[in-house]
mmCIF file of C-alpha atoms in Angstrom:
data_model
loop_
_atom_site.group_PDB
_atom_site.id
_atom_site.type_symbol
_atom_site.label_atom_id
_atom_site.label_comp_id
_atom_site.label_asym_id
_atom_site.label_seq_id
_atom_site.Cartn_x
_atom_site.Cartn_y
_atom_site.Cartn_z
ATOM 1 C CA UNK A 82 92.423 121.837 124.606
ATOM 2 C CA UNK A 83 94.017 119.162 122.401
ATOM 3 C CA UNK A 84 96.483 117.007 124.370
ATOM 4 C CA UNK A 85 97.524 114.500 121.708
ATOM 5 C CA UNK A 86 101.196 114.322 120.852
ATOM 6 C CA UNK A 87 100.748 112.445 117.570
ATOM 7 C CA UNK A 88 98.113 112.736 114.831
ATOM 8 C CA UNK A 89 95.136 110.395 114.627
ATOM 9 C CA UNK A 90 94.621 108.349 111.477
ATOM 10 C CA UNK A 91 91.214 106.939 110.602
ATOM 11 C CA UNK A 92 91.372 103.148 110.426
ATOM 12 C CA UNK A 93 88.802 100.397 110.830
ATOM 13 C CA UNK A 94 90.345 97.322 112.436
ATOM 14 C CA UNK A 95 88.567 94.483 114.176
ATOM 15 C CA UNK A 96 90.001 94.380 117.698
ATOM 16 C CA UNK A 97 89.531 91.795 120.419
ATOM 17 C CA UNK A 98 89.541 93.447 123.836
ATOM 18 C CA UNK A 99 89.983 91.428 127.018
ATOM 19 C CA UNK A 100 89.175 92.742 130.476
ATOM 20 C CA UNK A 101 91.088 91.678 133.624
ATOM 21 C CA UNK A 102 88.084 89.444 134.448
ATOM 22 C CA UNK A 103 88.786 87.411 131.295
ATOM 23 C CA UNK A 104 85.641 88.651 129.529
ATOM 24 C CA UNK A 105 86.328 89.621 125.916
ATOM 25 C CA UNK A 106 84.561 91.401 123.038
ATOM 26 C CA UNK A 107 85.223 92.003 119.365
ATOM 27 C CA UNK A 108 84.915 95.699 118.478
ATOM 28 C CA UNK A 109 86.051 98.024 115.689
ATOM 29 C CA UNK A 110 88.472 100.914 115.843
ATOM 30 C CA UNK A 111 87.614 104.395 114.582
ATOM 31 C CA UNK A 112 91.115 105.858 114.578
ATOM 32 C CA UNK A 113 94.621 105.221 115.848
ATOM 33 C CA UNK A 114 97.751 107.212 116.697
ATOM 34 C CA UNK A 115 101.200 106.388 117.992
ATOM 35 C CA UNK A 116 99.898 106.826 121.528
ATOM 36 C CA UNK A 117 96.470 105.234 121.477
ATOM 37 C CA UNK A 118 93.315 104.068 119.758
ATOM 38 C CA UNK A 119 89.599 104.889 119.778
ATOM 39 C CA UNK A 120 87.305 101.857 119.862
ATOM 40 C CA UNK A 121 83.616 101.833 118.976
ATOM 41 C CA UNK A 122 81.722 100.273 121.900
ATOM 42 C CA UNK A 123 78.339 101.071 123.407
ATOM 43 C CA UNK A 124 78.466 102.914 126.719
ATOM 44 C CA UNK A 125 76.983 100.019 128.719
ATOM 45 C CA UNK A 126 79.856 97.701 127.678
ATOM 46 C CA UNK A 127 82.699 100.151 128.296
ATOM 47 C CA UNK A 128 85.115 99.527 131.163
ATOM 48 C CA UNK A 129 85.775 102.322 133.639
ATOM 49 C CA UNK A 130 88.230 105.151 132.989
ATOM 50 C CA UNK A 131 91.599 104.052 134.345
ATOM 51 C CA UNK A 132 90.929 100.350 133.737
ATOM 52 C CA UNK A 133 93.654 98.358 132.009
ATOM 53 C CA UNK A 134 92.605 96.133 129.108
ATOM 54 C CA UNK A 135 94.410 93.894 126.635
ATOM 55 C CA UNK A 136 94.041 94.510 122.867
ATOM 56 C CA UNK A 137 94.695 92.231 119.929
ATOM 57 C CA UNK A 138 93.928 92.713 116.269
ATOM 58 C CA UNK A 139 91.335 90.027 115.601
ATOM 59 C CA UNK A 140 92.487 87.336 113.214
ATOM 60 C CA UNK A 141 92.272 83.644 112.655
ATOM 61 C CA UNK A 142 92.304 81.547 115.855
ATOM 62 C CA UNK A 143 95.876 80.595 116.698
ATOM 63 C CA UNK A 144 97.381 83.286 114.431
ATOM 64 C CA UNK A 145 100.227 84.792 116.458
ATOM 65 C CA UNK A 146 101.720 87.037 113.768
ATOM 66 C CA UNK A 147 100.629 90.290 115.419
ATOM 67 C CA UNK A 148 101.421 90.932 119.081
ATOM 68 C CA UNK A 149 98.830 92.260 121.480
ATOM 69 C CA UNK A 150 99.294 95.194 123.829
ATOM 70 C CA UNK A 151 97.907 96.624 127.029
ATOM 71 C CA UNK A 152 96.089 99.949 127.081
ATOM 72 C CA UNK A 153 94.353 102.093 129.659
ATOM 73 C CA UNK A 154 90.925 103.705 129.212
ATOM 74 C CA UNK A 155 91.442 107.479 129.194
ATOM 75 C CA UNK A 156 88.098 108.838 127.978
ATOM 76 C CA UNK A 157 84.600 107.740 127.025
ATOM 77 C CA UNK A 158 81.827 108.950 124.751
ATOM 78 C CA UNK A 159 78.442 107.426 123.928
ATOM 79 C CA UNK A 160 80.041 106.043 120.729
ATOM 80 C CA UNK A 161 83.124 104.460 122.282
ATOM 81 C CA UNK A 162 86.277 104.905 124.304
ATOM 82 C CA UNK A 163 89.761 106.295 123.908
ATOM 83 C CA UNK A 164 92.665 104.149 125.064
ATOM 84 C CA UNK A 165 96.292 105.066 125.680
ATOM 85 C CA UNK A 166 98.840 102.376 124.865
ATOM 86 C CA UNK A 167 100.999 101.315 127.801
ATOM 87 C CA UNK A 168 104.674 101.823 127.072
ATOM 88 C CA UNK A 169 106.609 98.731 128.068
ATOM 89 C CA UNK A 170 110.199 99.458 129.109
#
């Protein structure tokens, strides 16, 4: 059963993900919605479901024009993982 509250839009963005350990990777998105994003990442490199990670659109070093955000891993496939954006209040 589909649980999304907003439609997904295909988009390929280079994203830097950072784990709580400080380890980071550059990956590409497959699609995005108002509530989350799907990132292409091999299964061996994926964090656990429920883990909080930090996302930034990859750009030039020192470029602070686009803010980053936190997201939580909500599902995994062999091709990548789905993340839900954390709503900051």
